[in-house]
mmCIF file of C-alpha atoms in Angstrom:
data_model
loop_
_atom_site.group_PDB
_atom_site.id
_atom_site.type_symbol
_atom_site.label_atom_id
_atom_site.label_comp_id
_atom_site.label_asym_id
_atom_site.label_seq_id
_atom_site.Cartn_x
_atom_site.Cartn_y
_atom_site.Cartn_z
ATOM 1 C CA MET A 1 45.301 -8.637 -46.145
ATOM 2 C CA PHE A 2 43.536 -6.732 -43.327
ATOM 3 C CA TYR A 3 46.804 -5.968 -41.545
ATOM 4 C CA GLN A 4 48.385 -4.826 -44.816
ATOM 5 C CA LYS A 5 45.492 -2.390 -45.290
ATOM 6 C CA LEU A 6 45.934 -1.154 -41.688
ATOM 7 C CA GLU A 7 49.621 -0.508 -42.291
ATOM 8 C CA SER A 8 48.949 1.236 -45.607
ATOM 9 C CA ILE A 9 46.348 3.559 -44.069
ATOM 10 C CA SER A 10 48.661 4.251 -41.129
ATOM 11 C CA ARG A 11 51.539 5.227 -43.431
ATOM 12 C CA GLN A 12 49.203 7.642 -45.226
ATOM 13 C CA GLY A 13 48.302 9.321 -41.918
ATOM 14 C CA GLY A 14 44.739 8.022 -41.780
ATOM 15 C CA GLU A 15 42.817 6.278 -39.022
ATOM 16 C CA PRO A 16 43.787 2.641 -39.614
ATOM 17 C CA ILE A 17 41.132 0.809 -37.624
ATOM 18 C CA ALA A 18 38.083 2.794 -38.740
ATOM 19 C CA GLU A 19 39.173 3.177 -42.358
ATOM 20 C CA ALA A 20 40.152 -0.488 -42.763
ATOM 21 C CA TRP A 21 36.790 -1.606 -41.395
ATOM 22 C CA ASP A 22 34.995 0.761 -43.755
ATOM 23 C CA TYR A 23 37.072 -0.472 -46.690
ATOM 24 C CA PHE A 24 36.447 -4.170 -46.060
ATOM 25 C CA ALA A 25 32.871 -3.865 -44.807
ATOM 26 C CA ALA A 26 31.776 -2.461 -48.153
ATOM 27 C CA LYS A 27 33.466 -5.337 -49.972
ATOM 28 C CA ILE A 28 32.983 -8.357 -47.736
ATOM 29 C CA VAL A 29 30.712 -8.344 -44.723
ATOM 30 C CA GLU A 30 29.045 -6.169 -42.155
ATOM 31 C CA ARG A 31 31.330 -5.016 -39.344
ATOM 32 C CA PRO A 32 30.985 -7.599 -36.558
ATOM 33 C CA LEU A 33 29.821 -6.567 -33.122
ATOM 34 C CA TRP A 34 32.469 -6.685 -30.414
ATOM 35 C CA SER A 35 32.313 -9.828 -28.308
ATOM 36 C CA HIS A 36 33.666 -10.041 -24.781
ATOM 37 C CA GLU A 37 33.721 -13.848 -24.830
ATOM 38 C CA GLU A 38 37.339 -14.095 -25.939
ATOM 39 C CA GLU A 39 38.736 -11.379 -23.651
ATOM 40 C CA LYS A 40 41.890 -12.352 -21.837
ATOM 41 C CA LEU A 41 44.603 -10.583 -19.914
ATOM 42 C CA TYR A 42 48.073 -9.877 -21.196
ATOM 43 C CA PRO A 43 50.447 -12.337 -19.471
ATOM 44 C CA ASP A 44 52.066 -9.571 -17.383
ATOM 45 C CA THR A 45 48.803 -7.895 -16.278
ATOM 46 C CA ILE A 46 48.462 -9.215 -12.725
ATOM 47 C CA PRO A 47 52.104 -8.720 -11.645
ATOM 48 C CA VAL A 48 52.035 -5.173 -13.051
ATOM 49 C CA LEU A 49 48.729 -4.293 -11.376
ATOM 50 C CA ARG A 50 49.895 -5.826 -8.098
ATOM 51 C CA THR A 51 53.039 -3.677 -8.148
ATOM 52 C CA LEU A 52 51.431 -0.428 -9.319
ATOM 53 C CA GLN A 53 48.536 -0.571 -6.863
ATOM 54 C CA LYS A 54 50.993 -0.492 -3.965
ATOM 55 C CA SER A 55 51.882 3.119 -4.795
ATOM 56 C CA TYR A 56 49.165 4.414 -7.115
ATOM 57 C CA SER A 57 45.398 4.626 -7.285
ATOM 58 C CA LEU A 58 44.362 2.767 -10.411
ATOM 59 C CA GLY A 59 41.290 3.209 -12.540
ATOM 60 C CA ILE A 60 39.787 2.335 -15.891
ATOM 61 C CA ILE A 61 38.110 4.455 -18.548
ATOM 62 C CA ALA A 62 37.014 2.157 -21.352
ATOM 63 C CA ASN A 63 34.716 2.008 -24.335
ATOM 64 C CA GLN A 64 33.109 -1.258 -23.356
ATOM 65 C CA GLY A 65 29.834 -3.105 -23.477
ATOM 66 C CA PRO A 66 27.601 -3.275 -20.414
ATOM 67 C CA ASN A 67 28.769 -4.775 -17.113
ATOM 68 C CA LEU A 68 32.474 -3.996 -17.335
ATOM 69 C CA GLU A 69 32.852 -4.397 -13.566
ATOM 70 C CA ASN A 70 31.472 -7.950 -13.717
ATOM 71 C CA ARG A 71 33.927 -8.892 -16.474
ATOM 72 C CA LEU A 72 36.791 -7.476 -14.397
ATOM 73 C CA ILE A 73 35.622 -9.617 -11.467
ATOM 74 C CA GLU A 74 35.552 -12.686 -13.739
ATOM 75 C CA LEU A 75 39.085 -11.870 -14.905
ATOM 76 C CA GLY A 76 40.172 -11.597 -11.261
ATOM 77 C CA ILE A 77 41.376 -7.978 -11.437
ATOM 78 C CA ARG A 78 38.494 -5.746 -10.280
ATOM 79 C CA HIS A 79 39.990 -5.312 -6.802
ATOM 80 C CA TYR A 80 43.018 -3.481 -8.244
ATOM 81 C CA PHE A 81 40.917 -0.523 -9.422
ATOM 82 C CA GLN A 82 39.409 2.241 -7.318
ATOM 83 C CA VAL A 83 37.411 3.651 -10.253
ATOM 84 C CA VAL A 84 35.879 1.760 -13.174
ATOM 85 C CA VAL A 85 34.107 3.756 -15.884
ATOM 86 C CA GLY A 86 32.706 1.748 -18.785
ATOM 87 C CA SER A 87 31.128 3.705 -21.641
ATOM 88 C CA SER A 88 27.974 1.589 -21.868
ATOM 89 C CA ASP A 89 27.445 1.819 -18.127
ATOM 90 C CA VAL A 90 27.719 5.638 -17.926
ATOM 91 C CA GLY A 91 26.338 6.724 -21.315
ATOM 92 C CA MET A 92 29.526 8.461 -22.462
ATOM 93 C CA LYS A 93 32.380 7.231 -24.601
ATOM 94 C CA LYS A 94 35.923 8.066 -25.569
ATOM 95 C CA PRO A 95 37.169 10.285 -27.160
ATOM 96 C CA GLU A 96 34.526 12.541 -25.557
ATOM 97 C CA ILE A 97 36.163 14.599 -22.823
ATOM 98 C CA ASP A 98 33.144 14.123 -20.526
ATOM 99 C CA ILE A 99 34.007 10.495 -19.745
ATOM 100 C CA PHE A 100 37.497 11.526 -18.606
ATOM 101 C CA VAL A 101 36.101 14.361 -16.475
ATOM 102 C CA TYR A 102 33.559 11.976 -14.945
ATOM 103 C CA ALA A 103 36.210 9.376 -14.072
ATOM 104 C CA LEU A 104 38.562 11.897 -12.492
ATOM 105 C CA LYS A 105 35.720 13.359 -10.422
ATOM 106 C CA GLN A 106 34.917 9.843 -9.235
ATOM 107 C CA ALA A 107 38.575 9.398 -8.313
ATOM 108 C CA GLY A 108 38.821 12.807 -6.673
ATOM 109 C CA ILE A 109 41.987 13.750 -8.525
ATOM 110 C CA SER A 110 42.994 16.647 -10.764
ATOM 111 C CA PHE A 111 43.988 16.217 -14.397
ATOM 112 C CA GLU A 112 47.555 17.384 -13.711
ATOM 113 C CA LYS A 113 48.130 14.510 -11.284
ATOM 114 C CA ALA A 114 46.677 11.859 -13.570
ATOM 115 C CA THR A 115 48.386 9.722 -16.176
ATOM 116 C CA TYR A 116 46.352 7.892 -18.788
ATOM 117 C CA ILE A 117 47.625 4.696 -20.366
ATOM 118 C CA GLY A 118 46.077 3.643 -23.648
ATOM 119 C CA GLY A 119 46.714 2.129 -27.024
ATOM 120 C CA ARG A 120 44.758 4.370 -29.366
ATOM 121 C CA VAL A 121 45.855 7.855 -30.295
ATOM 122 C CA ASP A 122 42.368 9.173 -31.125
ATOM 123 C CA ASN A 123 40.462 7.681 -28.174
ATOM 124 C CA ASP A 124 43.135 7.681 -25.478
ATOM 125 C CA ILE A 125 46.135 9.924 -25.978
ATOM 126 C CA VAL A 126 44.565 13.010 -27.591
ATOM 127 C CA PRO A 127 41.707 13.542 -25.094
ATOM 128 C CA ALA A 128 44.003 12.878 -22.127
ATOM 129 C CA LYS A 129 46.525 15.424 -23.381
ATOM 130 C CA GLN A 130 43.770 17.960 -24.161
ATOM 131 C CA LEU A 131 42.800 17.819 -20.477
ATOM 132 C CA GLY A 132 46.377 18.212 -19.259
ATOM 133 C CA MET A 133 46.875 14.610 -18.200
ATOM 134 C CA GLY A 134 50.063 12.676 -18.755
ATOM 135 C CA ALA A 135 49.710 10.113 -21.527
ATOM 136 C CA ILE A 136 51.526 6.814 -21.969
ATOM 137 C CA ARG A 137 50.893 4.939 -25.180
ATOM 138 C CA MET A 138 50.850 1.143 -25.223
ATOM 139 C CA LEU A 139 52.170 -0.127 -28.543
ATOM 140 C CA GLN A 140 50.237 -3.396 -28.450
ATOM 141 C CA GLY A 141 47.361 -4.454 -30.661
ATOM 142 C CA LEU A 142 45.944 -2.584 -33.635
ATOM 143 C CA GLY A 143 46.335 0.827 -32.014
ATOM 144 C CA ALA A 144 50.102 0.460 -32.384
ATOM 145 C CA LEU A 145 49.633 1.192 -36.087
ATOM 146 C CA ASP A 146 48.092 4.631 -35.460
ATOM 147 C CA PRO A 147 50.404 7.529 -36.298
ATOM 148 C CA GLU A 148 51.296 9.811 -33.385
ATOM 149 C CA ASN A 149 49.309 13.060 -33.157
ATOM 150 C CA GLU A 150 51.752 15.946 -33.613
ATOM 151 C CA GLU A 151 49.676 18.434 -31.620
ATOM 152 C CA TYR A 152 49.010 16.032 -28.719
ATOM 153 C CA PRO A 153 51.876 13.513 -28.685
ATOM 154 C CA SER A 154 52.289 10.739 -26.139
ATOM 155 C CA ASP A 155 54.643 11.552 -23.288
ATOM 156 C CA ILE A 156 56.046 8.029 -23.279
ATOM 157 C CA LYS A 157 55.581 4.926 -25.438
ATOM 158 C CA VAL A 158 55.896 1.381 -24.110
ATOM 159 C CA GLY A 159 55.895 -1.927 -25.924
ATOM 160 C CA LYS A 160 54.301 -4.029 -23.201
ATOM 161 C CA LEU A 161 52.513 -3.591 -19.908
ATOM 162 C CA SER A 162 55.499 -4.595 -17.764
ATOM 163 C CA ASP A 163 57.494 -1.684 -19.247
ATOM 164 C CA LEU A 164 55.377 0.555 -16.996
ATOM 165 C CA LEU A 165 57.303 -0.750 -13.994
ATOM 166 C CA THR A 166 60.454 0.971 -15.229
ATOM 167 C CA ILE A 167 58.657 4.317 -15.601
ATOM 168 C CA PHE A 168 56.771 4.981 -12.398
ATOM 169 C CA ASN A 169 58.452 6.291 -9.250
ATOM 170 C CA TYR A 170 57.043 4.260 -6.374
ATOM 171 C CA GLU A 171 58.251 6.768 -3.789
ATOM 172 C CA LYS A 172 55.651 9.359 -4.868
ATOM 173 C CA PRO A 173 52.198 7.740 -4.903
ATOM 174 C CA SER A 174 50.290 10.836 -6.017
ATOM 175 C CA GLN A 175 49.122 9.755 -9.453
ATOM 176 C CA ILE A 176 46.147 7.784 -10.589
ATOM 177 C CA VAL A 177 46.787 5.615 -13.597
ATOM 178 C CA LEU A 178 43.689 5.213 -15.707
ATOM 179 C CA HIS A 179 44.048 2.203 -17.953
ATOM 180 C CA PRO A 180 41.515 1.541 -20.756
ATOM 181 C CA LYS A 181 41.994 -2.097 -21.212
ATOM 182 C CA SER A 182 43.740 -5.004 -19.556
#
């Protein structure tokens, strides 16, 4: 029933995740807090990161609970990223532009040379495009139900992480790929 509500809200041009939670929270239970206990990598995460990091500087901008770097270490992927910016750790969150500016300053790269990869239109694609970054939308998870923003559309859409390997030109390692979530 939850997924049906997400799809219905998406077709009407709303914000599926937020509006579905609001709809059900009033009727059933309080919105649960996010738990990091069940976090796991997509099956293609490590081969993709291993390949991309050969030619690109990689980083993360994520709305996450405290200690994102420690969780990345536990998942065995921290060493792939030059910059890790977790919202709870820096006191900023997406879609605020400041967190993107902060991450790119940490990376020492301009917006025009950066490409952001994310699943949510509101938190990922729109702010990246507003800053002049490239934006690749991952159509995995609940964010795949979000309608595209007409003013700030994604440059490219991919269905899974390994699709990124067909997009990037490994001969020109001038971009930083900032990925919100593994």
